[in-house]
Short mmCIF file of C-alpha atoms in Angstrom, two decimals:
data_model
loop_
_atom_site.label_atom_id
_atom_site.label_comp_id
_atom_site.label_asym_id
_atom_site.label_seq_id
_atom_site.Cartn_x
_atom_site.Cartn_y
_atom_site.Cartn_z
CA UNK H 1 -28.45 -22.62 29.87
CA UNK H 2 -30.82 -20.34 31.09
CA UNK H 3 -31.39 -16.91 30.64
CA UNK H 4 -32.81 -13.84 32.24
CA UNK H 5 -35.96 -12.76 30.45
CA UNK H 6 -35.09 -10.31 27.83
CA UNK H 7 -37.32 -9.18 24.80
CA UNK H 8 -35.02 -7.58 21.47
CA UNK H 9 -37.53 -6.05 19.06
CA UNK H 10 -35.72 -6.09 16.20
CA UNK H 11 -35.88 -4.42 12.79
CA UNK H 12 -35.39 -6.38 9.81
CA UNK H 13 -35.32 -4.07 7.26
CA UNK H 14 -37.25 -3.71 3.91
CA UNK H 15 -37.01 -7.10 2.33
CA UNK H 16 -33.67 -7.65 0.87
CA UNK H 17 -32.19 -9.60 3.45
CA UNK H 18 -28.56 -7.87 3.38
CA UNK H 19 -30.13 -4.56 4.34
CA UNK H 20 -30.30 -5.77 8.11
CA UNK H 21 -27.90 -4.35 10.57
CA UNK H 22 -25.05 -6.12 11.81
CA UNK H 23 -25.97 -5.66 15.57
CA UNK H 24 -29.65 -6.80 14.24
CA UNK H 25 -27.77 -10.28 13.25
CA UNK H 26 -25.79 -10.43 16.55
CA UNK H 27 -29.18 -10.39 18.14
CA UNK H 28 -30.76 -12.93 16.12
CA UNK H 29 -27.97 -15.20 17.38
CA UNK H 30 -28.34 -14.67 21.10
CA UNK H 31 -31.99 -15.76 20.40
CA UNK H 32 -33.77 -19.12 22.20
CA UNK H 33 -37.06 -18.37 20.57
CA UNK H 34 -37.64 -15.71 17.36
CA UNK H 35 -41.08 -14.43 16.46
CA UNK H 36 -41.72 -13.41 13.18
CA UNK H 37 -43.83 -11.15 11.15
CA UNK H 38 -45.01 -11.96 7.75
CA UNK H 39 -42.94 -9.18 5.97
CA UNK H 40 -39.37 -9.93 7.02
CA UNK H 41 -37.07 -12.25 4.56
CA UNK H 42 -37.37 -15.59 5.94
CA UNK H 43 -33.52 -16.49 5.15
CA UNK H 44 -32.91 -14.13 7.98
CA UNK H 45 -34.07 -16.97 10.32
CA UNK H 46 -30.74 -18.95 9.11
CA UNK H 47 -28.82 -16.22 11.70
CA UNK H 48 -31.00 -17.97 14.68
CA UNK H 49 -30.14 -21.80 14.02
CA UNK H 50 -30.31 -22.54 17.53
CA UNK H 51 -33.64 -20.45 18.39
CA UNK H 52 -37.34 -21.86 17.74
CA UNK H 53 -39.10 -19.54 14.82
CA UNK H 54 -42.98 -19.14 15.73
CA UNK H 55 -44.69 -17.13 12.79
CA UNK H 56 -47.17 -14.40 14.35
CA UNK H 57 -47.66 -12.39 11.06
CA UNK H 58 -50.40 -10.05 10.27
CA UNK H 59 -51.45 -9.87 6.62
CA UNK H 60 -54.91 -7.86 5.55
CA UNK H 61 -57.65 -9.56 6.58
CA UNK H 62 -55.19 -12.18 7.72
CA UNK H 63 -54.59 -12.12 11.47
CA UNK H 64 -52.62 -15.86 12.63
CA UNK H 65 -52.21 -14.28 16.00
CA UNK H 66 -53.90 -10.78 17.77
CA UNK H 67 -51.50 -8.31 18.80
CA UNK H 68 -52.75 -8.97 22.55
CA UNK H 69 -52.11 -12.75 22.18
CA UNK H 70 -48.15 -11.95 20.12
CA UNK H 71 -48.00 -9.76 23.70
CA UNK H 72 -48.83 -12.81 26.02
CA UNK H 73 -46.35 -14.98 23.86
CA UNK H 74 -43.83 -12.31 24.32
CA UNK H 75 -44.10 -12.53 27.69
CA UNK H 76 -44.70 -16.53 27.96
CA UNK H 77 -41.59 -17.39 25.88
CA UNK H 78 -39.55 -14.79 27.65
CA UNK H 79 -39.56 -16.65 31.27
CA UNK H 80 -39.64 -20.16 30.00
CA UNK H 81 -36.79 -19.44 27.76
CA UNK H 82 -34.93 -16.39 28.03
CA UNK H 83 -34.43 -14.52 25.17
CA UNK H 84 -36.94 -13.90 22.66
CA UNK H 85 -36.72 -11.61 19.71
CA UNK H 86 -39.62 -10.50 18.22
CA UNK H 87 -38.64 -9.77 14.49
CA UNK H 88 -40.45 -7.68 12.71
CA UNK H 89 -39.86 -5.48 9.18
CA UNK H 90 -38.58 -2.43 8.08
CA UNK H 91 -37.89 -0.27 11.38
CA UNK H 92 -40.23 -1.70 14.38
CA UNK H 93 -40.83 2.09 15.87
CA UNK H 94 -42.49 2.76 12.31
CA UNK H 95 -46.10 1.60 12.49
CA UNK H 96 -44.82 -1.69 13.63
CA UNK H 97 -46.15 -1.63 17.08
CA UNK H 98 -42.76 -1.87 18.70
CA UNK H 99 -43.31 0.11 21.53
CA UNK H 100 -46.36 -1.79 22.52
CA UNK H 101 -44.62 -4.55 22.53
CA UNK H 102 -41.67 -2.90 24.35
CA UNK H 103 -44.33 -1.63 27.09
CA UNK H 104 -46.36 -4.68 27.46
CA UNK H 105 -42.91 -6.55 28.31
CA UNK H 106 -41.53 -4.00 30.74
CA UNK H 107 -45.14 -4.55 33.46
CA UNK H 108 -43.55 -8.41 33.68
CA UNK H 109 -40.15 -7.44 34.51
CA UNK H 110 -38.49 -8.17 31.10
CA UNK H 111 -34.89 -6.53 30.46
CA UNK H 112 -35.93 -4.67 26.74
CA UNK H 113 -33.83 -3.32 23.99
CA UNK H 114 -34.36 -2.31 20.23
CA UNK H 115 -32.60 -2.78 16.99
CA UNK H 116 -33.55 -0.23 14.35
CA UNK H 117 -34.03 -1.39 11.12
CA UNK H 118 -34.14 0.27 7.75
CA UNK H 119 -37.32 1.40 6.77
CA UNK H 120 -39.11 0.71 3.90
CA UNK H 121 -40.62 4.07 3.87
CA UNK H 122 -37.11 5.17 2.58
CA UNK H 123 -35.10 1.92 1.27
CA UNK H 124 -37.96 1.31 -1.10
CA UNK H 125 -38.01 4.52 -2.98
CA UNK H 126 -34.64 4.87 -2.95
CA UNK H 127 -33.87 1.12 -4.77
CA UNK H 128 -35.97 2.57 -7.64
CA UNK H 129 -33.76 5.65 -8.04
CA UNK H 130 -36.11 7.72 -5.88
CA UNK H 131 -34.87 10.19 -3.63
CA UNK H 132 -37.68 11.82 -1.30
CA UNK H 133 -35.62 14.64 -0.95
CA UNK H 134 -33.97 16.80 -3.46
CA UNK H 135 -32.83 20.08 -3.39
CA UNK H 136 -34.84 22.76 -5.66
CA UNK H 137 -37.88 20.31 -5.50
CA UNK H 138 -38.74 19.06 -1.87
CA UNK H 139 -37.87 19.91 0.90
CA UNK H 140 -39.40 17.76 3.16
CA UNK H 141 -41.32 14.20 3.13
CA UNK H 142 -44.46 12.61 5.09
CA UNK H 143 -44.13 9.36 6.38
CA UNK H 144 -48.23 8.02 6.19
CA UNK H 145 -50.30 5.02 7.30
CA UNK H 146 -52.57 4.46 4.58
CA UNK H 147 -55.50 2.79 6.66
CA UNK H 148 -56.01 3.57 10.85
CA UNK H 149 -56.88 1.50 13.32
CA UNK H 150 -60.48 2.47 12.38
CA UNK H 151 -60.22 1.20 8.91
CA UNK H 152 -60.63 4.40 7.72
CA UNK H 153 -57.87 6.38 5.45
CA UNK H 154 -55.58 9.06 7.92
CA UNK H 155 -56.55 12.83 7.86
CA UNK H 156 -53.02 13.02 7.17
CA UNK H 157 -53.27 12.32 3.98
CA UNK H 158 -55.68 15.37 3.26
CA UNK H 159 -52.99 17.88 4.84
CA UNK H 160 -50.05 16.56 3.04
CA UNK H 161 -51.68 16.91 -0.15
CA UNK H 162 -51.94 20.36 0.35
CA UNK H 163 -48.14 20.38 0.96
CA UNK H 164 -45.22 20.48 -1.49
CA UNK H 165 -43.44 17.68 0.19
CA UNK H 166 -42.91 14.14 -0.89
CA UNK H 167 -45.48 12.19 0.24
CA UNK H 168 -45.25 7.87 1.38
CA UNK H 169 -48.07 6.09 1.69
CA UNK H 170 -47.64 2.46 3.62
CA UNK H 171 -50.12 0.09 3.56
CA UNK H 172 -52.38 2.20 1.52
CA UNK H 173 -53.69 0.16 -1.80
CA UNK H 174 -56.97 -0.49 -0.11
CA UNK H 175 -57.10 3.28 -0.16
CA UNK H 176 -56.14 3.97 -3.58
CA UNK H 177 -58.87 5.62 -4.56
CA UNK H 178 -59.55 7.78 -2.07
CA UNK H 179 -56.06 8.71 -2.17
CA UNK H 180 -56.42 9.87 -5.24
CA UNK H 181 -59.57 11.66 -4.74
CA UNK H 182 -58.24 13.90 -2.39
CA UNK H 183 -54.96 14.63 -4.23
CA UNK H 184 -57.67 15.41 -7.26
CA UNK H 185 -59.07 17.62 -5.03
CA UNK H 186 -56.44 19.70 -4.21
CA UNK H 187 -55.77 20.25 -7.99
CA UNK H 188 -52.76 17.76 -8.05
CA UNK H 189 -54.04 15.41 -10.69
CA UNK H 190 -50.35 15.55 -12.17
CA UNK H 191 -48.45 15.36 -9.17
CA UNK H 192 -45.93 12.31 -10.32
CA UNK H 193 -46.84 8.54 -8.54
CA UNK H 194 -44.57 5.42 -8.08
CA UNK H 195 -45.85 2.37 -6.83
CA UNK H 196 -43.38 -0.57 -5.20
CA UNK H 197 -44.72 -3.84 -4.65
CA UNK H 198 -42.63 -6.22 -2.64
CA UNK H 199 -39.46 -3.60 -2.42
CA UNK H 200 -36.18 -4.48 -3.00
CA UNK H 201 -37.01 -8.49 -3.34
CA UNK H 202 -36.59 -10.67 -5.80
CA UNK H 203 -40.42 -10.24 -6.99
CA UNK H 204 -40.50 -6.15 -6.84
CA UNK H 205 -42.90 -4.67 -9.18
CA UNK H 206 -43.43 -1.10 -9.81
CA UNK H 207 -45.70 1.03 -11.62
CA UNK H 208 -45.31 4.90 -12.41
CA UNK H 209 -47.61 7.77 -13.44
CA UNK H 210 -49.66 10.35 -11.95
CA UNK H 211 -51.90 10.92 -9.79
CA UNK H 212 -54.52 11.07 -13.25
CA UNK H 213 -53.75 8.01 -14.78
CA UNK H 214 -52.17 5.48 -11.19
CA UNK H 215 -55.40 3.98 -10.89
CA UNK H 216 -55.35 2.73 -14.77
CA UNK H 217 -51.42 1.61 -14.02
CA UNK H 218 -52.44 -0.47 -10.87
CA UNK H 219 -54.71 -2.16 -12.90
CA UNK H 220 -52.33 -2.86 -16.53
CA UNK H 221 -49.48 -3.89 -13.84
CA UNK H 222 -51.76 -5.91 -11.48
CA UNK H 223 -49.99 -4.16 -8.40
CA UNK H 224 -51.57 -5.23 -5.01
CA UNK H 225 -50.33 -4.82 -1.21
CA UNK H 226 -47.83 -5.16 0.25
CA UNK H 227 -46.84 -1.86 -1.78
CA UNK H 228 -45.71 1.22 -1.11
CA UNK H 229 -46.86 4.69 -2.46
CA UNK H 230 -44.54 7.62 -3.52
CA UNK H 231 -46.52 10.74 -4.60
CA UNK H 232 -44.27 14.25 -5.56
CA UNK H 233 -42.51 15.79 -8.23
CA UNK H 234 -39.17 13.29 -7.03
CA UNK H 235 -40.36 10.67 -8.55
CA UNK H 236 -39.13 12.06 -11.68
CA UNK H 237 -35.77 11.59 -10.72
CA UNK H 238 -36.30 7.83 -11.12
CA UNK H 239 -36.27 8.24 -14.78
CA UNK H 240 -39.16 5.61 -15.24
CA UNK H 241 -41.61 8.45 -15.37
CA UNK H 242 -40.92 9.88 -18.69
CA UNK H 243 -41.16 6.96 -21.05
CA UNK H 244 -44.54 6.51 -19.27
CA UNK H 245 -45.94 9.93 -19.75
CA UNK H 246 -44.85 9.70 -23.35
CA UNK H 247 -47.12 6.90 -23.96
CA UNK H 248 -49.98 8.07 -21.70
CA UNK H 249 -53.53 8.84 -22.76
CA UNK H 250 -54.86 11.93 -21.23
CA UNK H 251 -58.36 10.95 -20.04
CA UNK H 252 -60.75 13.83 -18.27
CA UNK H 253 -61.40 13.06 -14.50
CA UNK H 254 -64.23 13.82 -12.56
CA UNK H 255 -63.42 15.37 -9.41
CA UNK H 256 -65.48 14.98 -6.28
CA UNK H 257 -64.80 16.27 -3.26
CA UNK H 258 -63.83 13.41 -0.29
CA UNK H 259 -65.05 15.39 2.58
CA UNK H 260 -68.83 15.48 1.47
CA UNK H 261 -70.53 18.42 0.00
#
């Protein structure tokens, strides 16, 4: 049967595939046709049986759909068959273009809702015994895109390395280095660093030093996107750091400013 046009953007949390809410899973049932980014766990698609699963993800470089045509699709699927759920990871209100979505939907006349989901920006860290806050040591944490729509790093990044806070870093390995540059710059060469490859999955990775020596530990552990970056003094607290540190060798770095001369 039939139903109104309705578009659920749904989060589907960080990767492991039981950290999806249950009203996320209710939603996936009600489904006629899913569409899925490349991130989510693709045994959540077993909740949706009865829906067709189109995959519109967006991987660097790697673009199977525009987010103007996953819009028209939205919007396409929606009145020929009801309910669509557009699925996407982590939290979808998290630099997951949710509200876009959400917006572009509502000028057509489609009924709307959203299902948080459990970002990444938290479950990640905190699978690796990582907690962004902790009393006596932050107080606070930034939430950062690595790379804008521009291709270019966020001016965030500059101000929250002048902060004590715990700083995350999403989609940021392109930006490693500069990263690092500016954290250099600000004198926090030994500010602690976790990297998280693939969080909470069955193929997580992780890598751990400072903001000196994460470049050489990227490269030893092969670490590439998708990944998440943890930079502040929590990241102690995962007790990986101190085995590390014990076997690190202390190389000078050159420090050059970022912002030009």
């Amino acid at each position: 049967m039939y139903n109104s046009p309705k578009l659920s953007v749904v989060g589907a949390g960080p990767g492991d595939p039981e950290l999806i809410t249950l009203k996320a899973l209710n939603t996936l049932k009600d489904a006629k046709v899913v569409l899925f980014d490349a991130l989510i766990n693709r045994d959540l698609l077993e909740y949706a049986p009865q829906a067709e699963h189109i995959f519109v993800g967006k991987r660097k470089d790697k673009h199977r759909y525009s987010q103007d045509e996953i819009n028209e699709l939205i919007v396409k699927y929606a009145l020929e068959r009801g309910h669509v759920v557009r699925l996407k990871g982590g939290d979808p209100f998290i630099f997951g273009r949710g509200s876009e979505e959400i917006n572009y939907a509502k000028q057509y006349g489609l009924e709307t809702t959203v299902v948080s989901g459990i970002t990444s920006s938290i479950a990640v860290p905190a699978n690796v015994g990582i907690p962004l806050t902790q009393r006596g040591t932050s107080e606070s944490f930034w939430v950062i895109t690595g790379t804008t729509t521009q291709k270019r790093i966020s001016e965030d990044v500059r101000l929250a390395a002048q902060s004590t806070a715990t700083v995350v870093i999403l989609m940021g390995m392109a930006k490693l280095r500069e990263i690092v540059e500016i954290f250099s710059y600000y004198g926090k060469e030994n500010i602690p660093v976790g990297i998280i490859q693939n969080g909470t999955t069955a193929n997580e990775k992780s890598g751990f030093g400072t903001i000196k020596s994460i470049e050489k530990v990227v490269a030893e552990k092969r670490l590439t996107a998708p990944a998440i970056i943890v930079i502040g003094e929590v990241v102690k607290e995962s007790g990986k750091l101190e085995s590390v540190m014990k076997n690190a060798i202390q190389e000078p770095v050159i420090i050059n400013s970022p912002f030009g001369a």
